[in-house]
PDB file of C-alpha atoms in Angstrom:
ATOM      1  CA  UNK A 724      32.024 -49.870 -35.366  1.00 36.00           C
ATOM      2  CA  UNK A 725      29.138 -52.157 -34.371  1.00 33.00           C
ATOM      3  CA  UNK A 726      25.822 -52.045 -34.953  1.00 31.00           C
ATOM      4  CA  UNK A 727      22.840 -53.796 -32.111  1.00 35.00           C
ATOM      5  CA  UNK A 728      20.498 -53.119 -29.571  1.00 31.00           C
ATOM      6  CA  UNK A 729      21.437 -50.911 -26.505  1.00 36.00           C
ATOM      7  CA  UNK A 730      20.502 -52.425 -22.846  1.00 39.00           C
ATOM      8  CA  UNK A 731      17.828 -50.517 -21.513  1.00 37.00           C
ATOM      9  CA  UNK A 732      20.003 -48.440 -18.843  1.00 37.00           C
ATOM     10  CA  UNK A 733      22.255 -47.824 -22.335  1.00 37.00           C
ATOM     11  CA  UNK A 734      19.092 -46.369 -23.941  1.00 38.00           C
ATOM     12  CA  UNK A 735      18.073 -44.321 -21.541  1.00 38.00           C
ATOM     13  CA  UNK A 736      21.617 -42.688 -20.924  1.00 37.00           C
ATOM     14  CA  UNK A 737      21.633 -41.837 -24.464  1.00 39.00           C
ATOM     15  CA  UNK A 738      17.874 -40.131 -24.156  1.00 45.00           C
ATOM     16  CA  UNK A 739      19.208 -38.447 -21.271  1.00 44.00           C
ATOM     17  CA  UNK A 740      21.745 -36.896 -23.156  1.00 43.00           C
ATOM     18  CA  UNK A 741      20.234 -36.398 -26.344  1.00 49.00           C
ATOM     19  CA  UNK A 742      17.830 -34.120 -24.075  1.00 53.00           C
ATOM     20  CA  UNK A 743      20.753 -31.917 -22.946  1.00 69.00           C
ATOM     21  CA  UNK A 744      21.410 -31.393 -26.925  1.00 91.00           C
ATOM     22  CA  UNK A 745      18.988 -28.469 -26.867  1.00 93.00           C
ATOM     23  CA  UNK A 746      19.057 -25.160 -25.911  1.00 94.00           C
ATOM     24  CA  UNK A 747      16.338 -22.689 -24.101  1.00 92.00           C
ATOM     25  CA  UNK A 748      15.266 -19.742 -25.497  1.00 90.00           C
ATOM     26  CA  UNK A 749      16.824 -17.902 -22.598  1.00 90.00           C
ATOM     27  CA  UNK A 750      20.011 -19.819 -23.327  1.00 91.00           C
ATOM     28  CA  UNK A 751      19.551 -18.736 -27.119  1.00 92.00           C
ATOM     29  CA  UNK A 752      19.059 -14.993 -26.236  1.00 88.00           C
ATOM     30  CA  UNK A 753      21.681 -14.737 -23.734  1.00 89.00           C
ATOM     31  CA  UNK A 754      24.593 -16.396 -26.394  1.00 88.00           C
ATOM     32  CA  UNK A 755      25.128 -13.203 -28.002  1.00 88.00           C
ATOM     33  CA  UNK A 756      23.868 -13.966 -31.514  1.00 91.00           C
ATOM     34  CA  UNK A 757      24.092 -11.437 -33.966  1.00 90.00           C
ATOM     35  CA  UNK A 758      21.003  -9.335 -35.068  1.00 91.00           C
ATOM     36  CA  UNK A 759      20.156  -9.501 -38.378  1.00 93.00           C
ATOM     37  CA  UNK A 760      20.055  -5.849 -39.948  1.00 93.00           C
ATOM     38  CA  UNK A 761      17.272  -7.309 -42.646  1.00 94.00           C
ATOM     39  CA  UNK A 762      15.677 -10.364 -41.458  1.00 95.00           C
ATOM     40  CA  UNK A 763      12.494 -10.233 -44.047  1.00 95.00           C
ATOM     41  CA  UNK A 764      15.132  -9.618 -46.834  1.00 95.00           C
ATOM     42  CA  UNK A 765      16.845 -12.474 -45.674  1.00 96.00           C
ATOM     43  CA  UNK A 766      13.919 -14.827 -44.938  1.00 96.00           C
ATOM     44  CA  UNK A 767      12.088 -13.945 -48.589  1.00 95.00           C
ATOM     45  CA  UNK A 768      15.676 -14.554 -50.530  1.00 95.00           C
ATOM     46  CA  UNK A 769      15.886 -17.946 -48.716  1.00 97.00           C
ATOM     47  CA  UNK A 770      12.234 -19.007 -49.198  1.00 96.00           C
ATOM     48  CA  UNK A 771      12.816 -17.515 -53.257  1.00 95.00           C
ATOM     49  CA  UNK A 772      15.543 -19.830 -53.651  1.00 95.00           C
ATOM     50  CA  UNK A 773      14.916 -23.101 -51.916  1.00 96.00           C
ATOM     51  CA  UNK A 774      10.785 -22.775 -51.839  1.00 95.00           C
ATOM     52  CA  UNK A 775      11.118 -24.888 -48.365  1.00 96.00           C
ATOM     53  CA  UNK A 776       7.935 -27.278 -47.369  1.00 94.00           C
ATOM     54  CA  UNK A 777       7.683 -28.510 -44.101  1.00 95.00           C
ATOM     55  CA  UNK A 778      10.722 -30.000 -42.658  1.00 96.00           C
ATOM     56  CA  UNK A 779      12.955 -28.475 -44.740  1.00 97.00           C
ATOM     57  CA  UNK A 780      16.070 -26.887 -43.398  1.00 98.00           C
ATOM     58  CA  UNK A 781      18.397 -24.308 -45.305  1.00 98.00           C
ATOM     59  CA  UNK A 782      21.120 -23.178 -43.946  1.00 98.00           C
ATOM     60  CA  UNK A 783      23.024 -19.537 -45.260  1.00 98.00           C
ATOM     61  CA  UNK A 784      26.156 -18.094 -45.316  1.00 97.00           C
ATOM     62  CA  UNK A 785      26.457 -13.981 -44.962  1.00 97.00           C
ATOM     63  CA  UNK A 786      29.405 -12.439 -45.713  1.00 96.00           C
ATOM     64  CA  UNK A 787      30.191  -9.128 -42.855  1.00 94.00           C
ATOM     65  CA  UNK A 788      27.774  -6.999 -45.115  1.00 94.00           C
ATOM     66  CA  UNK A 789      25.341  -9.712 -44.979  1.00 94.00           C
ATOM     67  CA  UNK A 790      25.427 -10.526 -48.666  1.00 96.00           C
ATOM     68  CA  UNK A 791      24.671 -14.353 -49.020  1.00 96.00           C
ATOM     69  CA  UNK A 792      27.825 -16.442 -49.949  1.00 96.00           C
ATOM     70  CA  UNK A 793      26.208 -19.733 -50.211  1.00 96.00           C
ATOM     71  CA  UNK A 794      22.945 -21.824 -49.078  1.00 97.00           C
ATOM     72  CA  UNK A 795      21.671 -25.330 -48.955  1.00 97.00           C
ATOM     73  CA  UNK A 796      18.331 -27.310 -48.208  1.00 97.00           C
ATOM     74  CA  UNK A 797      17.488 -30.575 -47.235  1.00 96.00           C
ATOM     75  CA  UNK A 798      14.716 -32.179 -45.719  1.00 96.00           C
ATOM     76  CA  UNK A 799      14.635 -33.469 -41.733  1.00 93.00           C
ATOM     77  CA  UNK A 800      14.578 -37.216 -41.504  1.00 89.00           C
ATOM     78  CA  UNK A 801      12.045 -38.626 -39.656  1.00 88.00           C
ATOM     79  CA  UNK A 802      13.381 -39.344 -36.419  1.00 89.00           C
ATOM     80  CA  UNK A 803      13.655 -38.032 -32.760  1.00 90.00           C
ATOM     81  CA  UNK A 804      14.944 -34.276 -32.459  1.00 91.00           C
ATOM     82  CA  UNK A 805      18.572 -34.433 -31.261  1.00 94.00           C
ATOM     83  CA  UNK A 806      20.452 -31.741 -31.905  1.00 96.00           C
ATOM     84  CA  UNK A 807      23.947 -33.883 -32.459  1.00 95.00           C
ATOM     85  CA  UNK A 808      22.177 -35.379 -35.372  1.00 96.00           C
ATOM     86  CA  UNK A 809      21.310 -32.260 -36.475  1.00 97.00           C
ATOM     87  CA  UNK A 810      24.635 -30.461 -36.129  1.00 97.00           C
ATOM     88  CA  UNK A 811      26.030 -33.618 -38.273  1.00 96.00           C
ATOM     89  CA  UNK A 812      23.676 -32.821 -40.959  1.00 97.00           C
ATOM     90  CA  UNK A 813      24.320 -28.914 -41.014  1.00 97.00           C
ATOM     91  CA  UNK A 814      27.933 -29.188 -40.778  1.00 97.00           C
ATOM     92  CA  UNK A 815      27.526 -31.907 -43.923  1.00 96.00           C
ATOM     93  CA  UNK A 816      25.699 -29.088 -45.893  1.00 97.00           C
ATOM     94  CA  UNK A 817      28.143 -26.398 -45.227  1.00 97.00           C
ATOM     95  CA  UNK A 818      30.966 -28.248 -46.229  1.00 96.00           C
ATOM     96  CA  UNK A 819      29.786 -28.986 -49.392  1.00 95.00           C
ATOM     97  CA  UNK A 820      28.818 -25.633 -50.083  1.00 95.00           C
ATOM     98  CA  UNK A 821      31.832 -23.297 -49.044  1.00 93.00           C
ATOM     99  CA  UNK A 822      35.392 -23.876 -47.108  1.00 93.00           C
ATOM    100  CA  UNK A 823      35.779 -23.659 -43.644  1.00 92.00           C
ATOM    101  CA  UNK A 824      36.888 -20.415 -42.109  1.00 90.00           C
ATOM    102  CA  UNK A 825      39.131 -22.632 -39.365  1.00 90.00           C
ATOM    103  CA  UNK A 826      42.520 -20.902 -39.532  1.00 88.00           C
ATOM    104  CA  UNK A 827      41.508 -17.871 -38.874  1.00 87.00           C
ATOM    105  CA  UNK A 828      41.095 -16.198 -35.024  1.00 86.00           C
ATOM    106  CA  UNK A 829      37.796 -14.716 -35.844  1.00 89.00           C
ATOM    107  CA  UNK A 830      34.924 -15.995 -37.641  1.00 92.00           C
ATOM    108  CA  UNK A 831      34.234 -13.561 -40.424  1.00 92.00           C
ATOM    109  CA  UNK A 832      31.027 -14.992 -41.840  1.00 96.00           C
ATOM    110  CA  UNK A 833      28.124 -15.810 -40.564  1.00 97.00           C
ATOM    111  CA  UNK A 834      25.673 -19.030 -40.692  1.00 97.00           C
ATOM    112  CA  UNK A 835      21.755 -18.698 -40.000  1.00 98.00           C
ATOM    113  CA  UNK A 836      19.266 -21.201 -40.382  1.00 98.00           C
ATOM    114  CA  UNK A 837      15.587 -21.546 -41.798  1.00 98.00           C
ATOM    115  CA  UNK A 838      13.355 -24.102 -40.674  1.00 98.00           C
ATOM    116  CA  UNK A 839       9.945 -24.699 -42.305  1.00 97.00           C
ATOM    117  CA  UNK A 840       7.964 -27.068 -39.604  1.00 96.00           C
ATOM    118  CA  UNK A 841       4.222 -27.898 -39.037  1.00 93.00           C
ATOM    119  CA  UNK A 842       2.878 -26.041 -35.973  1.00 92.00           C
ATOM    120  CA  UNK A 843       2.764 -22.709 -34.793  1.00 90.00           C
ATOM    121  CA  UNK A 844       5.458 -19.743 -33.830  1.00 89.00           C
ATOM    122  CA  UNK A 845       5.757 -20.954 -30.127  1.00 91.00           C
ATOM    123  CA  UNK A 846       9.243 -23.119 -28.966  1.00 93.00           C
ATOM    124  CA  UNK A 847       9.569 -26.307 -29.415  1.00 94.00           C
ATOM    125  CA  UNK A 848      11.946 -29.133 -27.984  1.00 95.00           C
ATOM    126  CA  UNK A 849      12.832 -29.655 -32.081  1.00 96.00           C
ATOM    127  CA  UNK A 850      13.573 -25.622 -32.080  1.00 96.00           C
ATOM    128  CA  UNK A 851      15.796 -26.273 -29.359  1.00 96.00           C
ATOM    129  CA  UNK A 852      17.752 -28.718 -30.812  1.00 97.00           C
ATOM    130  CA  UNK A 853      18.164 -26.815 -34.086  1.00 97.00           C
ATOM    131  CA  UNK A 854      19.467 -24.148 -32.333  1.00 97.00           C
ATOM    132  CA  UNK A 855      22.118 -26.632 -30.524  1.00 97.00           C
ATOM    133  CA  UNK A 856      23.122 -27.914 -33.776  1.00 97.00           C
ATOM    134  CA  UNK A 857      23.695 -24.703 -36.057  1.00 97.00           C
ATOM    135  CA  UNK A 858      25.645 -23.352 -32.837  1.00 96.00           C
ATOM    136  CA  UNK A 859      28.363 -26.371 -32.770  1.00 96.00           C
ATOM    137  CA  UNK A 860      28.277 -26.426 -36.576  1.00 97.00           C
ATOM    138  CA  UNK A 861      29.758 -23.100 -36.580  1.00 97.00           C
ATOM    139  CA  UNK A 862      31.880 -23.657 -34.238  1.00 95.00           C
ATOM    140  CA  UNK A 863      33.367 -26.778 -35.991  1.00 96.00           C
ATOM    141  CA  UNK A 864      33.573 -25.112 -39.600  1.00 97.00           C
ATOM    142  CA  UNK A 865      34.789 -21.477 -38.026  1.00 96.00           C
ATOM    143  CA  UNK A 866      31.316 -19.313 -38.591  1.00 96.00           C
ATOM    144  CA  UNK A 867      29.659 -17.198 -36.350  1.00 96.00           C
ATOM    145  CA  UNK A 868      26.542 -18.157 -35.310  1.00 97.00           C
ATOM    146  CA  UNK A 869      23.859 -16.391 -36.668  1.00 96.00           C
ATOM    147  CA  UNK A 870      20.050 -16.442 -36.508  1.00 97.00           C
ATOM    148  CA  UNK A 871      17.715 -19.531 -36.249  1.00 97.00           C
ATOM    149  CA  UNK A 872      14.458 -18.457 -37.979  1.00 97.00           C
ATOM    150  CA  UNK A 873      11.552 -20.564 -37.782  1.00 97.00           C
ATOM    151  CA  UNK A 874       8.707 -20.713 -40.853  1.00 97.00           C
ATOM    152  CA  UNK A 875       5.393 -22.160 -39.902  1.00 96.00           C
ATOM    153  CA  UNK A 876       1.649 -21.313 -40.775  1.00 94.00           C
ATOM    154  CA  UNK A 877       1.725 -18.271 -39.279  1.00 93.00           C
ATOM    155  CA  UNK A 878       4.618 -16.681 -40.836  1.00 95.00           C
ATOM    156  CA  UNK A 879       8.107 -16.423 -39.989  1.00 96.00           C
ATOM    157  CA  UNK A 880      10.107 -15.307 -36.712  1.00 95.00           C
ATOM    158  CA  UNK A 881      13.725 -15.371 -35.699  1.00 95.00           C
ATOM    159  CA  UNK A 882      13.895 -16.866 -32.282  1.00 91.00           C
ATOM    160  CA  UNK A 883      14.825 -15.015 -29.184  1.00 83.00           C
ATOM    161  CA  UNK A 884      14.892 -11.431 -31.088  1.00 83.00           C
ATOM    162  CA  UNK A 885      10.566 -11.228 -31.257  1.00 81.00           C
ATOM    163  CA  UNK A 886      11.152 -10.092 -35.078  1.00 90.00           C
ATOM    164  CA  UNK A 887       8.912 -12.226 -37.355  1.00 90.00           C
ATOM    165  CA  UNK A 888       6.171 -11.455 -40.318  1.00 93.00           C
ATOM    166  CA  UNK A 889       3.469 -12.927 -41.849  1.00 93.00           C
ATOM    167  CA  UNK A 890       4.790 -13.535 -44.927  1.00 92.00           C
ATOM    168  CA  UNK A 891       6.390 -15.471 -46.497  1.00 94.00           C
ATOM    169  CA  UNK A 892       5.145 -18.908 -44.344  1.00 92.00           C
ATOM    170  CA  UNK A 893       4.997 -22.381 -44.615  1.00 91.00           C
ATOM    171  CA  UNK A 894       2.472 -22.875 -47.213  1.00 89.00           C
ATOM    172  CA  UNK A 895       2.710 -19.473 -49.262  1.00 86.00           C
ATOM    173  CA  UNK A 896       4.699 -19.281 -52.855  1.00 82.00           C
ATOM    174  CA  UNK A 897       7.629 -18.219 -53.332  1.00 71.00           C
ATOM    175  CA  UNK A 898       8.035 -14.449 -54.490  1.00 69.00           C
ATOM    176  CA  UNK A 899       9.212 -14.265 -57.918  1.00 62.00           C
ATOM    177  CA  UNK A 900      13.320 -14.698 -58.044  1.00 51.00           C
ATOM    178  CA  UNK A 901      13.604 -11.213 -59.702  1.00 40.00           C
ATOM    179  CA  UNK A 902      12.738  -9.257 -56.464  1.00 39.00           C
ATOM    180  CA  UNK A 903      15.329 -10.441 -54.877  1.00 41.00           C
ATOM    181  CA  UNK A 904      18.742  -8.012 -55.149  1.00 42.00           C
ATOM    182  CA  UNK A 905      21.278 -10.363 -54.654  1.00 42.00           C
ATOM    183  CA  UNK A 906      22.065 -12.441 -57.764  1.00 40.00           C
ATOM    184  CA  UNK A 907      20.773 -16.318 -57.695  1.00 40.00           C
ATOM    185  CA  UNK A 908      23.621 -18.289 -55.723  1.00 41.00           C
ATOM    186  CA  UNK A 909      23.591 -21.629 -56.834  1.00 40.00           C
ATOM    187  CA  UNK A 910      22.701 -24.681 -53.521  1.00 41.00           C
ATOM    188  CA  UNK A 911      26.461 -26.089 -55.020  1.00 41.00           C
ATOM    189  CA  UNK A 912      28.546 -23.548 -53.399  1.00 43.00           C
ATOM    190  CA  UNK A 913      31.256 -21.361 -53.209  1.00 40.00           C
ATOM    191  CA  UNK A 914      33.705 -21.098 -55.907  1.00 37.00           C
ATOM    192  CA  UNK A 915      31.087 -20.942 -59.405  1.00 37.00           C
ATOM    193  CA  UNK A 916      31.366 -18.944 -61.990  1.00 40.00           C
ATOM    194  CA  UNK A 917      27.950 -17.198 -61.216  1.00 35.00           C
ATOM    195  CA  UNK A 918      29.821 -15.939 -58.289  1.00 35.00           C
ATOM    196  CA  UNK A 919      33.151 -15.277 -59.593  1.00 39.00           C
ATOM    197  CA  UNK A 920      30.746 -12.714 -62.027  1.00 41.00           C
ATOM    198  CA  UNK A 921      28.898 -11.416 -58.877  1.00 38.00           C
ATOM    199  CA  UNK A 922      31.895 -10.567 -56.734  1.00 40.00           C
ATOM    200  CA  UNK A 923      33.723  -9.181 -60.316  1.00 43.00           C
ATOM    201  CA  UNK A 924      30.970  -7.095 -60.982  1.00 43.00           C
ATOM    202  CA  UNK A 925      30.870  -5.153 -57.524  1.00 42.00           C
TER     203      UNK A 925
END
């Protein structure tokens, strides 16, 4: 691989390609994203586990019963919004916390993304790039693409569904973890002793 400065024409074509790596709200709504049965519980649980601040993304994997199986959080790098870059970042986190499901004919587990950002709850091109990245990362990891949720000063919102709430929001303190029904899930993922004990208890 070589590095250097791209000519102006190449830079322009790269910029145009990046602009296409996002999903508009109508495209996202038409994509058949499965609805969360209890989005408030998912948002509150992820907020309590990861304490996201603005520019923090939290990717989580849910089983068919909407129980949290793994999650990871990371801070977005200061760079232009690009769905391809977001896809790579999400895929790296998914590979770190849970094995892929590529051998399955039909995805069983679902990945959802909670993104804490500045501004209000209205859709932005950055949101569109995250949507593109989530959808592509799910395909490459053998997961169903689930909800994209923003966390702003106005509260939380499941984009494309019109569901949301005022708490938690981007500046709120996390609720005590004991209020969550699910056991604590470590960020480092899937095959830990904590998860094995939790599975055996069910």
